[in-house]
Structures are given as C-alpha cells and as structure tokens.
Tab-separated table of C-alpha atoms in Angstrom:
chain	number	residue	atom	x	y	z
A	1	MET	CA	0.312	0.246	-0.178
A	2	GLU	CA	2.917	2.084	0.864
A	3	GLU	CA	4.658	1.486	-2.259
A	4	GLN	CA	1.371	2.088	-4.086
A	5	ALA	CA	0.871	5.379	-2.608
A	6	GLU	CA	4.308	6.342	-3.659
A	7	MET	CA	3.671	5.540	-7.407
A	8	VAL	CA	-0.116	7.367	-7.198
A	9	GLY	CA	1.540	10.610	-5.535
A	10	ARG	CA	4.461	10.944	-8.271
A	11	ALA	CA	2.153	10.063	-11.112
A	12	PHE	CA	-0.482	12.770	-9.856
A	13	VAL	CA	2.312	15.195	-9.334
A	14	ASP	CA	3.516	14.954	-12.370
A	15	HIS	CA	0.249	15.334	-14.346
A	16	TYR	CA	-0.864	18.231	-11.987
A	17	TYR	CA	2.052	20.353	-12.546
A	18	HIS	CA	2.531	19.615	-16.360
A	19	LEU	CA	-1.550	20.585	-16.747
A	20	PHE	CA	-0.787	23.612	-14.554
A	21	ASP	CA	2.283	24.798	-16.853
A	22	THR	CA	0.626	23.600	-20.107
A	23	ASP	CA	-3.617	23.976	-19.736
A	24	ARG	CA	-4.370	25.678	-16.331
A	25	ALA	CA	-8.199	25.483	-17.169
A	26	SER	CA	-8.051	21.976	-17.260
A	27	LEU	CA	-7.094	21.340	-13.560
A	28	SER	CA	-10.692	21.815	-13.009
A	29	SER	CA	-11.254	18.360	-13.495
A	30	LEU	CA	-9.346	17.178	-10.736
A	31	TYR	CA	-11.452	18.899	-8.260
A	32	GLN	CA	-14.976	18.082	-7.378
A	33	PRO	CA	-17.730	19.933	-5.204
A	34	SER	CA	-16.533	18.998	-2.150
A	35	SER	CA	-12.645	19.998	-2.557
A	36	MET	CA	-11.245	22.366	-0.824
A	37	LEU	CA	-8.092	25.090	-1.579
A	38	SER	CA	-5.850	27.260	0.763
A	39	PHE	CA	-4.170	29.137	-1.242
A	40	GLU	CA	-1.805	31.349	1.214
A	41	GLY	CA	-4.270	31.473	3.528
A	42	GLN	CA	-7.503	32.246	1.259
A	43	LYS	CA	-9.626	29.339	1.347
A	44	LEU	CA	-11.666	28.277	-2.056
A	45	PHE	CA	-14.476	25.771	-1.865
A	46	GLY	CA	-15.508	23.390	-4.655
A	47	ALA	CA	-13.985	23.035	-8.404
A	48	ASN	CA	-15.506	25.897	-9.843
A	49	ASP	CA	-14.381	28.846	-7.437
A	50	ILE	CA	-10.808	26.813	-6.976
A	51	SER	CA	-10.394	26.615	-11.099
A	52	SER	CA	-11.463	30.457	-11.156
A	53	LYS	CA	-8.925	31.322	-8.409
A	54	LEU	CA	-6.123	29.467	-9.986
A	55	ASN	CA	-6.987	30.898	-13.623
A	56	GLN	CA	-7.247	33.938	-12.432
A	57	LEU	CA	-3.196	34.148	-10.664
A	58	PRO	CA	-1.727	37.123	-11.813
A	59	PHE	CA	0.766	35.476	-14.095
A	60	ASP	CA	-0.374	33.761	-17.297
A	61	GLN	CA	3.383	31.791	-17.706
A	62	CYS	CA	4.794	29.504	-15.426
A	63	LYS	CA	7.113	26.147	-15.083
A	64	HIS	CA	7.179	24.613	-11.357
A	65	LEU	CA	10.311	22.626	-10.703
A	66	ILE	CA	10.003	19.753	-8.108
A	67	SER	CA	12.489	19.021	-5.667
A	68	THR	CA	10.758	16.460	-3.284
A	69	ILE	CA	7.491	14.247	-3.329
A	70	ASP	CA	6.189	12.185	-0.311
A	71	SER	CA	3.221	10.308	-0.317
A	72	GLN	CA	1.562	7.871	2.160
A	73	PRO	CA	-1.814	6.241	2.427
A	74	SER	CA	-4.357	7.999	4.105
A	75	SER	CA	-6.717	5.846	5.515
A	76	PRO	CA	-7.935	2.096	4.757
A	77	SER	CA	-10.288	3.120	1.748
A	78	GLY	CA	-7.585	4.271	-0.172
A	79	GLY	CA	-7.085	8.007	0.238
A	80	ILE	CA	-3.639	9.128	-0.069
A	81	VAL	CA	-1.841	12.199	1.234
A	82	VAL	CA	1.004	13.889	-0.895
A	83	PHE	CA	3.519	16.937	0.144
A	84	VAL	CA	5.466	18.286	-2.603
A	85	SER	CA	7.922	20.828	-2.776
A	86	GLY	CA	9.835	22.923	-5.418
A	87	SER	CA	10.057	26.367	-7.081
A	88	LEU	CA	8.533	28.335	-9.294
A	89	GLN	CA	9.711	30.332	-12.007
A	90	LEU	CA	7.690	33.048	-13.751
A	91	PRO	CA	8.819	34.811	-17.018
A	92	GLY	CA	10.982	37.349	-16.536
A	93	GLU	CA	11.645	36.897	-12.544
A	94	GLU	CA	15.442	36.128	-12.293
A	95	TYR	CA	14.488	34.523	-8.843
A	96	HIS	CA	12.461	31.108	-8.461
A	97	LEU	CA	9.392	31.284	-5.908
A	98	ARG	CA	10.015	28.332	-3.258
A	99	PHE	CA	6.502	27.016	-2.465
A	100	SER	CA	5.022	23.969	-0.414
A	101	GLN	CA	2.225	22.169	-1.446
A	102	MET	CA	-0.017	19.688	-0.335
A	103	PHE	CA	-2.943	17.479	-1.613
A	104	HIS	CA	-4.966	14.726	-0.444
A	105	LEU	CA	-6.213	12.950	-3.301
A	106	ILE	CA	-9.204	10.759	-3.067
A	107	PRO	CA	-10.072	7.410	-5.415
A	108	THR	CA	-12.967	7.830	-7.681
A	109	PRO	CA	-15.628	5.007	-8.189
A	110	GLU	CA	-13.626	5.206	-12.016
A	111	GLY	CA	-10.556	4.008	-10.802
A	112	THR	CA	-8.991	7.811	-10.763
A	113	PHE	CA	-8.354	10.043	-8.065
A	114	PHE	CA	-9.823	13.455	-6.996
A	115	VAL	CA	-8.155	16.138	-5.021
A	116	GLN	CA	-9.622	16.716	-1.891
A	117	ASN	CA	-7.755	18.738	0.077
A	118	ASP	CA	-4.733	21.157	-1.582
A	119	ILE	CA	-3.090	23.761	0.705
A	120	PHE	CA	-0.154	25.815	-1.074
A	121	ARG	CA	2.149	27.972	0.687
A	122	LEU	CA	5.323	29.999	-0.890
A	123	ASN	CA	8.196	29.735	1.263
A	124	TYR	CA	9.392	32.364	2.638
A	125	GLY	CA	12.524	33.378	4.336
B	1	MET	CA	-17.257	22.106	9.564
B	2	GLU	CA	-14.214	24.356	8.247
B	3	GLU	CA	-13.947	26.377	11.201
B	4	GLN	CA	-13.878	23.586	13.872
B	5	ALA	CA	-11.367	22.334	11.635
B	6	GLU	CA	-9.123	25.654	11.860
B	7	MET	CA	-9.426	25.497	16.186
B	8	VAL	CA	-8.516	21.739	15.981
B	9	GLY	CA	-5.076	22.277	14.026
B	10	ARG	CA	-4.730	25.484	15.691
B	11	ALA	CA	-4.971	23.486	19.306
B	12	PHE	CA	-3.121	20.416	17.824
B	13	VAL	CA	-0.077	22.805	16.707
B	14	ASP	CA	0.346	24.354	20.111
B	15	HIS	CA	-0.067	21.171	21.842
B	16	TYR	CA	2.192	18.923	19.177
B	17	TYR	CA	5.085	21.646	19.467
B	18	HIS	CA	5.019	22.410	22.691
B	19	LEU	CA	5.458	18.572	24.018
B	20	PHE	CA	8.533	18.662	21.184
B	21	ASP	CA	10.070	21.268	22.763
B	22	THR	CA	9.410	20.408	26.523
B	23	ASP	CA	9.042	16.848	26.628
B	24	ARG	CA	9.557	14.905	23.287
B	25	ALA	CA	9.164	11.467	25.011
B	26	SER	CA	5.701	12.092	25.593
B	27	LEU	CA	5.193	12.773	21.214
B	28	SER	CA	4.127	9.003	21.426
B	29	SER	CA	0.628	9.215	22.450
B	30	LEU	CA	-0.366	11.155	19.561
B	31	TYR	CA	0.431	8.130	17.175
B	32	GLN	CA	-0.984	4.870	17.080
B	33	PRO	CA	-0.022	1.537	15.303
B	34	SER	CA	-1.461	2.714	12.244
B	35	SER	CA	0.721	5.968	11.941
B	36	MET	CA	2.859	6.767	9.395
B	37	LEU	CA	6.281	9.678	9.473
B	38	SER	CA	8.118	10.830	6.455
B	39	PHE	CA	11.075	12.859	7.718
B	40	GLU	CA	13.494	14.476	5.179
B	41	GLY	CA	12.118	11.053	3.142
B	42	GLN	CA	12.426	8.405	5.929
B	43	LYS	CA	9.833	6.630	6.266
B	44	LEU	CA	8.815	5.414	9.717
B	45	PHE	CA	5.621	3.148	10.713
B	46	GLY	CA	3.888	2.803	14.032
B	47	ALA	CA	3.724	5.074	17.361
B	48	ASN	CA	7.360	2.807	18.424
B	49	ASP	CA	9.528	3.517	15.642
B	50	ILE	CA	8.354	7.400	15.088
B	51	SER	CA	8.839	7.906	19.063
B	52	SER	CA	12.433	6.362	18.460
B	53	LYS	CA	13.094	8.613	15.392
B	54	LEU	CA	11.965	11.656	17.095
B	55	ASN	CA	13.765	10.946	20.270
B	56	GLN	CA	16.960	9.869	18.275
B	57	LEU	CA	17.275	13.541	16.571
B	58	PRO	CA	20.861	14.283	16.912
B	59	PHE	CA	19.804	17.537	19.153
B	60	ASP	CA	18.236	17.745	22.530
B	61	GLN	CA	16.923	20.943	22.960
B	62	CYS	CA	14.859	22.855	20.480
B	63	LYS	CA	12.551	25.408	20.036
B	64	HIS	CA	9.957	25.682	16.991
B	65	LEU	CA	8.557	29.041	15.841
B	66	ILE	CA	5.529	28.870	14.335
B	67	SER	CA	4.570	30.933	10.729
B	68	THR	CA	1.427	29.462	9.279
B	69	ILE	CA	-1.020	26.814	10.116
B	70	ASP	CA	-3.943	25.631	7.281
B	71	SER	CA	-6.504	23.172	8.222
B	72	GLN	CA	-9.219	21.623	6.436
B	73	PRO	CA	-11.510	19.173	6.626
B	74	SER	CA	-9.952	15.702	5.331
B	75	SER	CA	-13.287	13.554	4.826
B	76	PRO	CA	-16.895	13.598	6.092
B	77	SER	CA	-15.965	11.142	9.335
B	78	GLY	CA	-14.198	13.995	10.819
B	79	GLY	CA	-10.680	13.515	9.762
B	80	ILE	CA	-8.140	16.868	9.525
B	81	VAL	CA	-5.205	17.917	7.464
B	82	VAL	CA	-2.823	20.365	8.966
B	83	PHE	CA	-0.207	22.265	7.319
B	84	VAL	CA	2.206	24.002	9.426
B	85	SER	CA	5.306	26.062	8.346
B	86	GLY	CA	7.868	27.313	10.762
B	87	SER	CA	11.338	27.587	11.605
B	88	LEU	CA	13.231	25.308	14.206
B	89	GLN	CA	15.928	27.005	16.592
B	90	LEU	CA	18.759	24.743	17.448
B	91	PRO	CA	21.188	25.635	20.978
B	92	GLY	CA	24.697	27.214	19.292
B	93	GLU	CA	22.911	27.582	16.121
B	94	GLU	CA	22.905	31.532	14.822
B	95	TYR	CA	20.466	30.784	12.010
B	96	HIS	CA	17.085	28.900	11.902
B	97	LEU	CA	16.029	26.371	10.212
B	98	ARG	CA	12.852	26.512	7.672
B	99	PHE	CA	10.529	23.590	7.836
B	100	SER	CA	7.410	22.559	6.556
B	101	GLN	CA	4.955	19.593	8.131
B	102	MET	CA	1.842	18.071	7.733
B	103	PHE	CA	-0.438	16.048	9.860
B	104	HIS	CA	-3.572	13.828	8.944
B	105	LEU	CA	-5.561	13.656	12.180
B	106	ILE	CA	-8.022	11.281	12.643
B	107	PRO	CA	-10.630	11.429	15.658
B	108	THR	CA	-10.847	9.084	18.324
B	109	PRO	CA	-13.737	7.181	20.101
B	110	GLU	CA	-12.404	9.018	23.112
B	111	GLY	CA	-13.216	12.735	21.377
B	112	THR	CA	-9.372	13.519	20.666
B	113	PHE	CA	-7.270	12.949	17.903
B	114	PHE	CA	-4.154	11.195	16.912
B	115	VAL	CA	-1.640	11.757	13.725
B	116	GLN	CA	-2.217	9.030	10.948
B	117	ASN	CA	-0.007	10.733	8.471
B	118	ASP	CA	3.170	12.769	9.649
B	119	ILE	CA	5.454	14.738	6.749
B	120	PHE	CA	8.265	16.959	7.562
B	121	ARG	CA	10.689	18.595	5.296
B	122	LEU	CA	13.193	21.376	5.677
B	123	ASN	CA	13.254	24.098	3.624
B	124	TYR	CA	16.305	24.531	1.574
B	125	GLY	CA	17.224	27.356	-0.738
C-alpha cells in the first residue's frame, strides 16, 4: 500500500504541474464540488471557485520545478496524502519562488483520484 | 466544519510543538500503530518507531517557531489535514532552519485525535 501511494503520488504530481504549466484551465477536472483549496491562507471551496482562483493568478505562464515528493496512504479506503516542495519560475523573474504544497487524493468509482484537499504556501525566509 | 478544523488544527499545533520542545518522549501518545512519518524522506511506521526516531534526532533541545497553520476537513468522518510552516531553532546555531510539515489527524472514539500521517521537510534554498 505504501509503494502504491508513492507511485500514485509521483504520477499525480507530474500530471498536476504539467497541466498547471501548459493548460491551467483543465485543472478543474481534478477537483470536485467537495474539494477545498487554501492558497496562501485564502480558502476556496468547490471545483468552480478553485479553478477560477487558479486561472486568475497574476501570471499567465509559469514553470514548476519539483524538488521532493512524499506520499502516504491516508486511510484504509484508498486515500493518499502527497506533500510536494519545489520552486515556481515566472517569466522575466530572475529568482524562483520556493513553495510547499500538499494534496489529499481520494479514489473515484472510475478508478482515478480527485483532489479533496489542496494547501499551497510560498516559502519565505 | 471548516471553522472546527481550524480550531482543532491550531490547538493541535500548539500542543504538538510544545510537547516536542519540552517533553519529546510524550509525543508517542499522539501516534498509533497505523501511523506513518516521513522525515526528510525517511519512512517510519507505527508509534514506537516514530517515537524512537523523534527521540534520536541529533539535538536535545530545540524551539519551534510557527509561521502559518492551514487546516481543512479531510473527510465527512471527521479527519483534518493540517499544514504548518515555521522555523526550528537549535542551541548554539545562529540561523533558524525553515521547515514545512503536514499532519493528517483522525478522531478517536474518546473524542480526541491521533496523527495518522506526518510528513516533515526542511526548506532549503
């Protein structure tokens, strides 16, 4: 179960940030009405509001570079927690922004996963 | 439910780091046999091994300073995910170590919570 969590976590992270960097609007398909996002302390509820927030961030292009991925099974029913650290590169900015983010993934009846919990923080200091 | 998650998250974080900084051995009571810890990529399973790891860290005294706490309900059955950022001060060290940590808390029949998932990373860069 631990190995599967690691595999799912890595595959999810690849997929998520690839979509974020190339087709951000399609991230909405990874969330559901019950999903929550805390973005730098701001709370958003449901796939629609979360998608709006992500698509209204004040940059059009970006590139995520991933440093670490830690994944664990969160429950006997197949949930997985994924913890990511990395950096965000914005066009025209010399320095990367370091960030940490966690996802709680829940299995769907179709055999995929959706994001129930998403918490994002830039690392200052 | 969101407000309760915030309250529980803040109370847990206060309690956890207070114990860590003043009576580290007693942290074992917050974990159960099913608990998991990923500490800088090293995985530990169960309250005993987790407690051993925490008590064998290469410093006796430390002080955690908390910068941000984000909490969300993780499931309809009362679980809570808590995401923490802060810094760790070690005796004799001029600089603080920045860290991020997440906890997945599960309610117990006694009305408290235990740590099912714990992922800790120092923030470099």
